[in-house]
XYZ file of N, CA, C and O in Angstrom:
356
model
N 0.779 -2.328 10.082
C -0.514 -1.938 10.147
C -1.564 -3.005 10.383
O -1.075 -3.706 9.781
N -2.433 -3.249 11.275
C -3.423 -4.437 11.305
C -4.795 -3.564 10.978
O -5.069 -2.474 11.308
N -5.752 -4.361 10.463
C -6.838 -4.287 9.672
C -7.887 -5.418 10.289
O -7.637 -6.500 10.508
N -8.981 -4.546 11.135
C -9.944 -5.749 11.172
C -11.255 -4.910 11.102
O -11.351 -3.864 10.647
N -12.106 -5.975 10.465
C -13.678 -5.641 9.759
C -13.075 -4.752 8.611
O -13.857 -4.057 8.374
N -11.901 -5.287 7.496
C -11.670 -3.829 6.754
C -11.516 -2.559 7.170
O -11.935 -1.640 6.340
N -10.983 -2.262 8.239
C -11.021 -1.222 8.950
C -8.972 -1.002 9.555
O -9.346 -2.040 10.425
N -8.973 0.047 9.339
C -7.211 0.113 9.921
C -7.787 0.370 11.549
O -8.305 1.165 11.853
N -6.758 -1.114 12.235
C -7.030 -0.987 13.884
C -5.927 -0.641 14.166
O -5.938 0.516 15.397
N -4.829 -0.121 13.592
C -3.475 -0.028 14.114
C -2.326 0.403 13.017
O -2.643 -0.710 12.591
N -1.861 1.481 13.461
C -0.780 1.542 12.169
C 0.847 2.452 12.948
O 0.696 2.645 14.064
N 1.477 1.458 12.479
C 3.161 2.146 13.258
C 4.196 2.183 12.014
O 4.278 1.444 11.100
N 4.543 3.480 12.137
C 5.530 3.885 11.437
C 6.589 3.001 11.871
O 7.004 2.822 12.595
N 7.589 2.715 10.625
C 9.056 2.004 11.069
C 10.137 2.537 11.017
O 11.108 2.167 11.173
N 9.980 4.169 10.429
C 11.288 5.005 11.013
C 10.526 6.080 10.993
O 9.227 6.399 11.029
N 11.213 7.799 11.679
C 11.099 8.250 12.036
C 9.661 8.940 10.939
O 9.333 9.683 11.139
N 10.480 9.098 9.478
C 9.384 9.431 8.475
C 8.045 8.853 8.460
O 7.130 9.345 8.479
N 8.215 7.550 8.883
C 7.048 6.569 8.710
C 5.889 7.349 10.021
O 4.671 7.290 9.429
N 6.945 7.783 10.858
C 5.795 7.742 11.991
C 5.614 9.220 12.466
O 4.195 9.348 12.589
N 6.243 9.783 11.997
C 5.534 11.578 11.320
C 4.143 11.655 10.478
O 3.321 12.117 10.910
N 4.172 10.520 9.564
C 3.113 10.388 8.195
C 1.607 9.904 9.350
O 1.116 10.607 9.413
N 2.237 8.826 9.898
C 1.312 8.125 11.188
C 0.461 9.280 11.526
O -0.814 9.698 11.810
N 1.103 9.866 12.574
C 1.244 11.027 13.058
C 0.125 12.714 12.630
O -1.036 12.601 13.377
N 0.279 12.782 11.776
C -0.263 13.899 10.807
C -1.480 13.231 10.274
O -2.492 14.233 10.255
N -1.332 11.945 9.609
C -2.611 10.999 9.404
C -3.184 9.869 8.865
O -2.646 9.318 8.111
N -3.339 9.379 10.059
C -3.259 8.124 10.216
C -3.841 7.165 9.273
O -4.041 6.504 8.766
N -5.033 7.975 9.172
C -6.095 7.346 7.862
C -5.673 7.606 6.535
O -6.592 6.830 5.541
N -4.519 8.256 6.127
C -4.119 8.044 4.597
C -3.479 6.960 4.518
O -2.793 6.461 3.655
N -2.917 6.378 5.609
C -2.336 4.962 5.067
C -3.256 3.779 4.727
O -4.309 3.447 5.274
N -3.269 3.224 3.411
C -4.053 2.341 3.059
C -4.283 1.143 3.307
O -2.787 0.529 3.692
N -4.964 0.607 3.269
C -5.177 -0.921 3.511
C -4.953 -1.667 2.475
O -4.637 -1.131 1.232
N -4.900 -2.804 2.034
C -4.407 -4.021 0.767
C -5.797 -3.427 -0.161
O -4.954 -3.229 -1.305
N -6.733 -3.503 0.176
C -7.866 -2.905 -0.592
C -7.677 -2.019 -0.995
O -7.584 -1.677 -2.459
N -7.377 -0.962 -0.660
C -7.026 0.433 -0.488
C -5.274 0.400 -1.768
O -5.708 1.174 -2.693
N -4.746 -0.368 -1.327
C -3.353 -0.215 -2.877
C -3.878 -0.987 -3.952
O -3.763 -0.317 -5.083
N -4.905 -1.507 -3.588
C -5.159 -2.457 -5.503
C -6.230 -1.853 -5.671
O -6.415 -1.578 -7.301
N -7.120 -0.820 -5.028
C -8.036 0.078 -5.798
C -7.166 0.918 -6.446
O -7.835 1.756 -7.701
N -6.091 1.367 -5.765
C -5.226 2.513 -6.153
C -4.362 1.957 -7.969
O -4.456 2.797 -8.628
N -3.916 0.840 -7.070
C -3.087 -0.426 -8.785
C -4.524 -0.208 -10.035
O -4.165 0.421 -10.839
N -5.725 -0.749 -9.518
C -6.673 -0.622 -10.738
C -7.100 0.698 -11.591
O -7.101 0.830 -12.896
N -7.036 1.979 -10.467
C -7.330 3.426 -10.684
C -6.045 3.628 -11.678
O -6.657 4.216 -12.912
N -5.023 3.659 -11.384
C -4.059 4.132 -12.198
C -3.979 3.005 -13.606
O -3.630 3.678 -14.804
N -4.360 1.827 -13.478
C -4.321 1.453 -14.886
C -5.797 1.951 -15.607
O -5.587 2.131 -17.054
N -6.586 1.980 -15.084
C -7.878 2.485 -15.868
C -7.325 4.127 -16.552
O -7.790 4.425 -17.617
N -6.310 4.805 -16.148
C -6.652 6.285 -15.924
C -5.279 5.854 -16.651
O -4.470 6.940 -17.515
N -4.480 5.033 -17.114
C -3.469 5.057 -18.354
C -1.943 5.289 -17.830
O -1.478 6.229 -18.613
N -1.606 5.262 -16.677
C -0.082 5.699 -15.854
C 0.492 4.793 -16.994
O 0.495 3.901 -17.170
N 1.726 5.296 -16.813
C 2.942 4.835 -17.137
C 3.580 3.685 -17.124
O 3.713 2.289 -17.667
N 3.220 3.821 -15.467
C 3.582 2.293 -14.888
C 2.529 1.885 -13.846
O 2.102 2.710 -13.014
N 2.172 0.654 -13.577
C 1.037 0.424 -12.923
C 1.094 -1.321 -12.607
O 0.690 -1.744 -13.781
N 2.661 -1.560 -11.891
C 2.717 -2.983 -12.172
C 2.862 -3.545 -10.228
O 2.661 -3.111 -9.588
N 2.349 -4.858 -10.275
C 2.286 -5.545 -9.267
C 2.890 -7.073 -9.304
O 2.827 -7.326 -10.169
N 3.644 -7.569 -8.222
C 3.989 -8.894 -8.185
C 3.733 -9.104 -6.720
O 3.424 -8.829 -6.023
N 3.016 -10.049 -6.927
C 2.202 -10.954 -5.893
C 3.425 -12.252 -5.646
O 3.764 -13.010 -6.178
N 2.788 -12.856 -4.490
C 3.449 -14.085 -3.233
C 2.973 -14.869 -4.091
O 2.093 -14.843 -4.818
N 3.465 -16.434 -3.611
C 2.887 -17.197 -4.578
C 1.395 -17.707 -3.253
O 0.681 -19.104 -3.720
N 1.374 -17.270 -2.290
C -0.102 -17.326 -1.564
C -0.705 -16.411 -2.407
O -2.198 -16.392 -1.914
N -0.636 -15.701 -3.480
C -1.694 -14.349 -4.026
C -1.308 -13.397 -3.110
O -2.542 -12.588 -3.901
N -0.835 -13.059 -2.516
C -1.087 -11.560 -1.975
C 0.131 -10.475 -2.591
O 1.106 -10.757 -2.964
N -0.311 -9.360 -2.560
C 0.577 -8.468 -3.436
C 2.191 -8.195 -2.459
O 2.013 -7.985 -1.338
N 3.228 -8.243 -3.065
C 4.269 -7.931 -2.803
C 4.964 -6.801 -2.918
O 5.757 -6.552 -2.191
N 4.889 -5.825 -4.120
C 5.386 -5.201 -4.516
C 4.128 -4.664 -5.439
O 3.867 -4.884 -6.493
N 3.655 -3.570 -5.096
C 3.114 -2.309 -6.139
C 3.792 -1.350 -6.256
O 4.056 -0.402 -5.313
N 3.920 -0.862 -7.637
C 4.744 0.243 -7.968
C 3.822 1.210 -9.421
O 3.347 0.809 -10.092
N 3.599 2.173 -8.876
C 3.127 3.068 -9.836
C 3.450 4.498 -9.962
O 4.257 4.668 -9.339
N 3.512 4.958 -11.417
C 4.107 5.838 -11.520
C 3.021 6.735 -13.105
O 2.861 6.077 -14.148
N 2.265 7.503 -12.830
C 0.619 8.378 -13.638
C 2.136 9.040 -14.515
O 1.165 8.534 -16.105
N 2.964 9.408 -14.669
C 3.589 9.923 -15.865
C 4.978 9.788 -15.744
O 5.265 10.159 -14.887
N 5.667 9.584 -16.792
C 7.394 9.216 -16.900
C 7.661 10.675 -16.999
O 8.850 10.666 -16.413
N 7.080 11.488 -17.215
C 7.539 13.115 -17.300
C 7.451 13.926 -16.276
O 8.276 14.913 -16.285
N 7.018 13.329 -15.711
C 6.741 13.968 -14.173
C 7.755 13.497 -13.031
O 8.481 12.583 -12.954
N 7.859 14.601 -12.559
C 9.130 14.301 -11.268
C 8.197 13.923 -9.920
O 7.306 15.128 -9.615
N 8.878 13.404 -9.046
C 8.616 12.908 -7.656
C 7.022 12.423 -7.436
O 6.325 13.177 -6.348
N 6.245 11.780 -8.211
C 4.833 11.591 -8.065
C 4.366 9.682 -8.091
O 3.829 9.305 -7.924
N 5.831 9.605 -8.272
C 6.166 7.642 -8.536
C 5.994 7.484 -7.058
O 6.890 7.768 -5.532
N 5.393 5.980 -7.195
C 5.057 5.207 -5.748
C 5.463 4.089 -5.985
O 5.424 3.695 -6.936
N 5.873 3.351 -4.866
C 6.490 2.056 -4.486
C 6.178 1.223 -3.165
O 5.921 2.260 -2.038
N 4.924 0.681 -3.067
C 4.372 -0.311 -2.015
C 5.076 -1.282 -1.791
O 5.259 -2.400 -2.665
N 6.074 -1.680 -1.178
C 6.358 -3.026 -0.028
C 5.749 -3.711 0.841
O 5.467 -3.082 1.755
N 5.110 -4.530 0.518
C 4.168 -5.272 1.670
C 5.205 -6.348 1.995
O 5.582 -7.314 1.150
N 6.277 -6.359 3.358
C 6.903 -7.523 3.579
C 6.685 -7.989 4.681
O 7.322 -9.134 4.823
N 5.369 -7.886 5.079
C 4.716 -9.139 5.891
C 3.196 -8.988 5.943
O 2.665 -8.082 5.693
N 2.792 -10.710 5.734
C 1.221 -10.230 5.691
C 0.663 -11.940 6.143
O 1.277 -12.835 5.489
N -0.252 -11.306 6.705
C -0.717 -12.528 7.816
C -2.423 -12.757 7.926
O -2.659 -11.499 8.309
N -3.201 -13.410 7.871
C -4.506 -13.333 8.397
C -4.967 -13.757 9.080
O -4.144 -15.158 9.628
N -5.226 -13.416 10.206
C -5.348 -14.107 11.329
C -7.104 -13.721 11.604
O -7.536 -13.039 11.114
N -7.394 -14.903 12.594
C -8.720 -14.890 12.967
C -10.189 -14.913 12.306
O -11.086 -13.743 11.997
N -9.622 -15.406 11.005
C -10.648 -15.635 9.882
C -11.921 -16.326 9.977
O -12.107 -17.058 10.766
N -13.067 -15.393 9.548
C -14.274 -15.707 9.876
C -14.677 -16.778 8.919
O -14.420 -16.883 7.643
């Protein structure tokens, strides 16, 4: 994902499932800010799991959310494998 001026400029799925999601709903792919907002909302809502692991430079590496340990298939894990700030103003 490439974000410019806080808007998603380009999204590329890394596998067939990811490419299908991008084709169906490119706006559904969250930005870093969107991921952090989702984490904050999960914490406010009392999710069973709302964890984040940060890099030494301060950006999230992994966000794990599970609203209810009793529910099936609603947990999610985001892994940020590459992050770079370019053209900072």
